[in-house]
Amino acid sequence: MRFGIAGLQVGAGCEPDGLARVARLAEDAGFESLWPPEHVVVPAHVTSRYPFNAEGRLRNNPTIPRPDPLMWLAFAAAATSRIKLGTGVLLLPLRNPVLLAKETATLARLSGGRLILGIGLGWMREEYDVLASNWSDRGRRTEEYIAVLRELWQPGPRSFAGPTVCFENVHCSPAPGADGIPVVISGTSEAAARRAGRLADGYFPMAVTPARLRELIAVAKGEAELAGRPPGCLEITYQGPPDPAEIEAARDAGVDRYVVLDQSADFAGDPRRLTGLAQSLSL
């Protein structure tokens, strides 16, 4: 099982020198990938149910920096040479998919093919309202936008006709490269697992019990089989704390990549914690 790292964008990791330093440190320490999250805005008052704790309430401070994940990763890419660059996760329905195809292809090309596009629907309705984005059809648009991205990541001219996106004989250069960009779908619902099984290169649940993790992975792989895809086509990523029991449970469930999130740490401000974490994981 490979190990990614999340949470590096806090504190000094949101500043140029700190970001470059902590990204290089993570690479040198043996982490396989970086995974910044995304929220475009966080309203001062949020009533939407937060899906990742029992009380369903967002406990994060809305004033902390939340940099754009693609720009953060582009800066990290320039400071490193090997570590993979994952979005953990980018809220696809809030993006224009044509512009996103250009941005991601450019980042993949300039980073030497290191980008992994982790995507999700998001849970905060208030964020959709601020961006005047339709909340009710976000699942359908996610599937359409994945198709748009994959169409435009190929050499042109390309054409597409969907419910909300339509173009004919357009070129979107540069292309990301022969291997394209892996798309990893996140979510803790069975709908997300099925969508990953049908459409994605990977599935990325987080913050669930070991029993639920096994169930979701089985749903995703079963849906892949129903779609005529080999179950092994799905790379399974899971995000959790640096807890040995949780890591071992994820390994037993068939997780390929464990993204470590320690919400108590400012790794850029205290780099010894990052090297200590790497040592504890035997990287």
Short mmCIF file of C-alpha atoms in Angstrom, two decimals:
data_model
loop_
_atom_site.label_atom_id
_atom_site.label_comp_id
_atom_site.label_asym_id
_atom_site.label_seq_id
_atom_site.Cartn_x
_atom_site.Cartn_y
_atom_site.Cartn_z
CA MET A 1 0.00 0.00 0.00
CA ARG A 2 1.28 3.44 -0.95
CA PHE A 3 0.96 6.53 1.26
CA GLY A 4 -0.14 9.99 0.23
CA ILE A 5 -0.27 13.03 2.47
CA ALA A 6 -3.01 15.65 2.94
CA GLY A 7 -3.11 18.81 5.00
CA LEU A 8 0.16 20.35 3.81
CA GLN A 9 -1.55 23.52 2.59
CA VAL A 10 -2.20 24.89 6.11
CA GLY A 11 -0.05 27.50 7.86
CA ALA A 12 3.29 28.03 6.14
CA GLY A 13 2.22 25.52 3.49
CA CYS A 14 0.04 28.25 2.01
CA GLU A 15 3.05 30.54 1.50
CA PRO A 16 5.64 30.24 -1.30
CA ASP A 17 8.70 29.25 0.72
CA GLY A 18 6.77 27.00 3.07
CA LEU A 19 4.91 25.23 0.26
CA ALA A 20 8.08 24.50 -1.71
CA ARG A 21 9.88 23.31 1.42
CA VAL A 22 7.14 20.99 2.66
CA ALA A 23 6.43 19.54 -0.81
CA ARG A 24 10.12 18.67 -1.25
CA LEU A 25 10.24 17.25 2.26
CA ALA A 26 7.23 15.01 1.59
CA GLU A 27 8.85 13.77 -1.62
CA ASP A 28 12.21 13.12 0.05
CA ALA A 29 10.50 11.38 2.99
CA GLY A 30 8.94 8.84 0.62
CA PHE A 31 5.32 9.92 0.34
CA GLU A 32 3.84 8.90 -2.99
CA SER A 33 1.44 11.81 -3.50
CA LEU A 34 0.11 15.18 -2.29
CA TRP A 35 -3.67 15.77 -1.86
CA PRO A 36 -4.93 19.33 -1.22
CA PRO A 37 -8.72 19.72 -0.77
CA GLU A 38 -11.05 22.31 -2.27
CA HIS A 39 -13.61 24.78 -1.04
CA VAL A 40 -14.02 27.88 -3.19
CA VAL A 41 -15.80 29.72 -0.38
CA VAL A 42 -16.89 28.78 3.14
CA PRO A 43 -19.79 30.91 4.43
CA ALA A 44 -19.61 32.14 8.01
CA HIS A 45 -22.77 30.16 8.78
CA VAL A 46 -23.19 26.69 7.29
CA THR A 47 -26.34 24.64 7.83
CA SER A 48 -25.61 21.85 5.32
CA ARG A 49 -24.90 18.53 6.99
CA TYR A 50 -21.19 17.74 7.14
CA PRO A 51 -20.80 14.05 6.17
CA PHE A 52 -17.49 13.27 7.87
CA ASN A 53 -18.32 13.28 11.58
CA ALA A 54 -21.11 11.91 13.75
CA GLU A 55 -22.66 15.27 14.61
CA GLY A 56 -22.79 16.35 10.98
CA ARG A 57 -21.27 19.74 11.70
CA LEU A 58 -18.30 21.46 10.09
CA ARG A 59 -15.86 22.25 12.88
CA ASN A 60 -13.20 23.94 10.75
CA ASN A 61 -12.50 27.64 11.07
CA PRO A 62 -13.96 29.26 7.92
CA THR A 63 -11.21 31.90 7.93
CA ILE A 64 -8.28 29.51 7.44
CA PRO A 65 -6.65 29.61 3.99
CA ARG A 66 -7.99 27.13 1.45
CA PRO A 67 -5.87 27.62 -1.68
CA ASP A 68 -7.05 26.58 -5.10
CA PRO A 69 -5.84 22.96 -5.38
CA LEU A 70 -4.67 23.16 -9.00
CA MET A 71 -2.60 26.31 -8.41
CA TRP A 72 -1.21 24.86 -5.18
CA LEU A 73 -0.23 21.67 -6.99
CA ALA A 74 1.31 23.61 -9.87
CA PHE A 75 3.57 25.39 -7.40
CA ALA A 76 4.36 22.06 -5.70
CA ALA A 77 5.12 20.49 -9.08
CA ALA A 78 7.74 23.15 -9.80
CA ALA A 79 9.42 22.45 -6.46
CA THR A 80 9.52 18.64 -6.86
CA SER A 81 10.26 16.04 -9.50
CA ARG A 82 8.68 12.68 -8.56
CA ILE A 83 5.80 12.99 -6.12
CA LYS A 84 2.33 12.61 -7.64
CA LEU A 85 -0.15 15.46 -7.47
CA GLY A 86 -3.72 14.60 -6.48
CA THR A 87 -6.73 16.83 -5.89
CA GLY A 88 -8.38 15.67 -2.70
CA VAL A 89 -10.94 16.51 -3.93
CA LEU A 90 -11.84 19.05 -6.60
CA LEU A 91 -15.56 19.88 -6.74
CA LEU A 92 -16.23 19.11 -10.39
CA PRO A 93 -19.82 20.44 -10.76
CA LEU A 94 -18.63 23.89 -9.68
CA ARG A 95 -16.16 24.07 -12.57
CA ASN A 96 -16.48 24.86 -16.25
CA PRO A 97 -15.34 21.52 -17.71
CA VAL A 98 -13.84 23.02 -20.87
CA LEU A 99 -11.66 25.40 -18.88
CA LEU A 100 -10.83 22.62 -16.47
CA ALA A 101 -9.72 20.38 -19.35
CA LYS A 102 -7.24 23.07 -20.37
CA GLU A 103 -5.99 23.68 -16.83
CA THR A 104 -5.53 20.02 -15.94
CA ALA A 105 -3.92 19.09 -19.25
CA THR A 106 -1.45 21.95 -18.82
CA LEU A 107 -0.60 20.89 -15.26
CA ALA A 108 -0.25 17.24 -16.28
CA ARG A 109 2.04 18.19 -19.16
CA LEU A 110 4.24 20.54 -17.14
CA SER A 111 4.53 18.12 -14.22
CA GLY A 112 5.55 15.18 -16.38
CA GLY A 113 2.26 13.31 -16.08
CA ARG A 114 2.03 13.41 -12.28
CA LEU A 115 -1.53 14.72 -11.93
CA ILE A 116 -4.33 12.59 -10.46
CA LEU A 117 -7.73 14.28 -10.73
CA GLY A 118 -9.69 13.44 -7.61
CA ILE A 119 -13.23 14.75 -7.94
CA GLY A 120 -16.36 14.93 -5.83
CA LEU A 121 -19.78 16.52 -5.77
CA GLY A 122 -19.34 18.38 -2.50
CA TRP A 123 -21.64 18.51 0.50
CA MET A 124 -22.08 22.26 1.12
CA ARG A 125 -25.16 23.60 -0.60
CA GLU A 126 -24.29 27.16 0.45
CA GLU A 127 -21.16 26.98 -1.72
CA TYR A 128 -23.27 26.04 -4.74
CA ASP A 129 -25.62 28.94 -4.03
CA VAL A 130 -22.78 31.48 -3.94
CA LEU A 131 -21.51 30.22 -7.30
CA ALA A 132 -25.04 30.07 -8.80
CA SER A 133 -24.53 26.37 -9.55
CA ASN A 134 -27.46 23.96 -9.68
CA TRP A 135 -27.36 21.69 -6.63
CA SER A 136 -30.07 19.27 -7.72
CA ASP A 137 -28.38 17.96 -10.89
CA ARG A 138 -24.78 17.92 -9.68
CA GLY A 139 -24.52 14.14 -10.05
CA ARG A 140 -25.67 14.17 -13.66
CA ARG A 141 -23.39 17.08 -14.50
CA THR A 142 -20.44 15.31 -12.89
CA GLU A 143 -20.87 12.39 -15.27
CA GLU A 144 -21.25 14.71 -18.26
CA TYR A 145 -18.20 16.75 -17.25
CA ILE A 146 -16.02 13.63 -16.93
CA ALA A 147 -16.92 12.79 -20.51
CA VAL A 148 -16.10 16.36 -21.59
CA LEU A 149 -12.69 16.22 -19.92
CA ARG A 150 -11.76 12.93 -21.50
CA GLU A 151 -12.88 14.13 -24.92
CA LEU A 152 -10.77 17.30 -24.71
CA TRP A 153 -7.73 15.52 -23.30
CA GLN A 154 -7.33 13.77 -26.66
CA PRO A 155 -5.72 15.33 -29.72
CA GLY A 156 -8.22 17.39 -31.72
CA PRO A 157 -10.40 18.15 -33.37
CA ARG A 158 -12.92 16.95 -30.78
CA SER A 159 -16.70 17.23 -30.62
CA PHE A 160 -19.22 16.72 -27.83
CA ALA A 161 -22.97 17.11 -27.46
CA GLY A 162 -24.50 16.85 -23.99
CA PRO A 163 -27.33 18.38 -21.97
CA THR A 164 -25.22 21.34 -20.81
CA VAL A 165 -21.99 21.24 -22.86
CA CYS A 166 -21.76 21.25 -26.63
CA PHE A 167 -18.89 21.90 -29.04
CA GLU A 168 -17.81 20.75 -32.48
CA ASN A 169 -14.37 20.29 -34.04
CA VAL A 170 -12.31 22.09 -31.42
CA HIS A 171 -8.66 21.73 -30.46
CA CYS A 172 -7.63 21.89 -26.79
CA SER A 173 -3.84 21.84 -26.63
CA PRO A 174 -1.58 20.81 -25.06
CA ALA A 175 -2.84 17.27 -24.56
CA PRO A 176 -1.88 15.79 -21.17
CA GLY A 177 0.08 12.94 -22.72
CA ALA A 178 -0.52 9.45 -24.01
CA ASP A 179 -1.70 8.09 -20.65
CA GLY A 180 -4.21 10.89 -20.07
CA ILE A 181 -5.11 11.90 -16.50
CA PRO A 182 -6.49 9.37 -14.00
CA VAL A 183 -9.93 10.36 -12.70
CA VAL A 184 -10.68 9.28 -9.14
CA ILE A 185 -14.23 9.71 -7.84
CA SER A 186 -14.72 10.41 -4.15
CA GLY A 187 -17.80 9.98 -1.99
CA THR A 188 -19.24 7.87 0.79
CA SER A 189 -22.60 7.08 -0.81
CA GLU A 190 -23.38 4.00 -2.84
CA ALA A 191 -24.22 6.32 -5.74
CA ALA A 192 -20.64 7.63 -5.64
CA ALA A 193 -19.25 4.09 -5.48
CA ARG A 194 -21.36 3.02 -8.46
CA ARG A 195 -20.34 6.10 -10.42
CA ALA A 196 -16.69 5.31 -9.77
CA GLY A 197 -17.20 1.72 -10.86
CA ARG A 198 -18.80 2.78 -14.13
CA LEU A 199 -16.69 5.77 -15.08
CA ALA A 200 -13.52 6.29 -13.09
CA ASP A 201 -9.97 5.04 -12.84
CA GLY A 202 -10.22 4.97 -9.06
CA TYR A 203 -12.52 5.28 -6.07
CA PHE A 204 -11.76 7.47 -3.04
CA PRO A 205 -13.99 7.04 0.03
CA MET A 206 -13.02 8.63 3.34
CA ALA A 207 -14.05 8.77 7.00
CA VAL A 208 -16.10 5.54 7.13
CA THR A 209 -15.93 2.45 9.33
CA PRO A 210 -13.90 -0.55 8.14
CA ALA A 211 -17.11 -2.49 7.51
CA ARG A 212 -18.58 0.36 5.45
CA LEU A 213 -15.31 0.72 3.55
CA ARG A 214 -15.49 -2.92 2.50
CA GLU A 215 -19.11 -2.49 1.43
CA LEU A 216 -18.37 0.58 -0.69
CA ILE A 217 -15.38 -1.02 -2.38
CA ALA A 218 -17.51 -4.08 -3.19
CA VAL A 219 -20.22 -1.83 -4.67
CA ALA A 220 -17.67 0.02 -6.83
CA LYS A 221 -16.02 -3.16 -8.10
CA GLY A 222 -19.39 -4.84 -8.67
CA GLU A 223 -20.55 -1.88 -10.74
CA ALA A 224 -17.31 -2.03 -12.74
CA GLU A 225 -18.06 -5.66 -13.59
CA LEU A 226 -21.62 -4.80 -14.60
CA ALA A 227 -20.20 -2.13 -16.92
CA GLY A 228 -17.96 -4.72 -18.56
CA ARG A 229 -14.82 -3.48 -16.85
CA PRO A 230 -12.38 -5.64 -14.87
CA PRO A 231 -12.66 -4.92 -11.12
CA GLY A 232 -8.90 -4.50 -11.03
CA CYS A 233 -9.22 -1.37 -13.16
CA LEU A 234 -10.18 0.60 -10.03
CA GLU A 235 -7.40 1.93 -7.84
CA ILE A 236 -8.75 2.36 -4.31
CA THR A 237 -7.65 5.41 -2.32
CA TYR A 238 -8.69 6.08 1.26
CA GLN A 239 -8.07 9.09 3.50
CA GLY A 240 -7.75 8.71 7.23
CA PRO A 241 -5.73 9.61 10.31
CA PRO A 242 -2.22 8.33 11.05
CA ASP A 243 -3.67 5.57 13.20
CA PRO A 244 -2.04 2.13 12.81
CA ALA A 245 -5.33 0.29 13.38
CA GLU A 246 -7.14 2.32 10.70
CA ILE A 247 -4.25 1.90 8.29
CA GLU A 248 -4.22 -1.87 8.80
CA ALA A 249 -8.02 -2.05 8.38
CA ALA A 250 -7.73 -0.14 5.12
CA ARG A 251 -5.01 -2.47 3.92
CA ASP A 252 -7.16 -5.50 4.77
CA ALA A 253 -10.10 -3.96 2.88
CA GLY A 254 -8.05 -3.76 -0.31
CA VAL A 255 -6.98 -0.09 -0.27
CA ASP A 256 -4.13 0.66 -2.69
CA ARG A 257 -3.29 4.15 -1.41
CA TYR A 258 -3.78 5.57 2.10
CA VAL A 259 -3.82 9.38 2.25
CA VAL A 260 -2.78 10.43 5.73
CA LEU A 261 -4.58 13.44 7.22
CA ASP A 262 -3.44 14.69 10.62
CA GLN A 263 -5.65 17.67 11.37
CA SER A 264 -3.58 18.58 14.42
CA ALA A 265 -0.38 19.12 12.44
CA ASP A 266 1.20 22.09 10.68
CA PHE A 267 3.80 20.11 8.78
CA ALA A 268 5.23 23.16 7.02
CA GLY A 269 5.69 24.94 10.34
CA ASP A 270 7.06 21.84 12.10
CA PRO A 271 8.76 19.68 9.44
CA ARG A 272 10.03 17.20 12.04
CA ARG A 273 6.45 15.98 12.44
CA LEU A 274 6.34 15.09 8.75
CA THR A 275 9.63 13.20 8.82
CA GLY A 276 8.53 11.48 12.02
CA LEU A 277 5.26 10.46 10.39
CA ALA A 278 7.14 9.04 7.41
CA GLN A 279 9.37 7.04 9.74
CA SER A 280 6.36 5.68 11.62
CA LEU A 281 4.92 4.47 8.29
CA SER A 282 8.27 2.87 7.34
CA LEU A 283 8.51 4.89 4.13
#
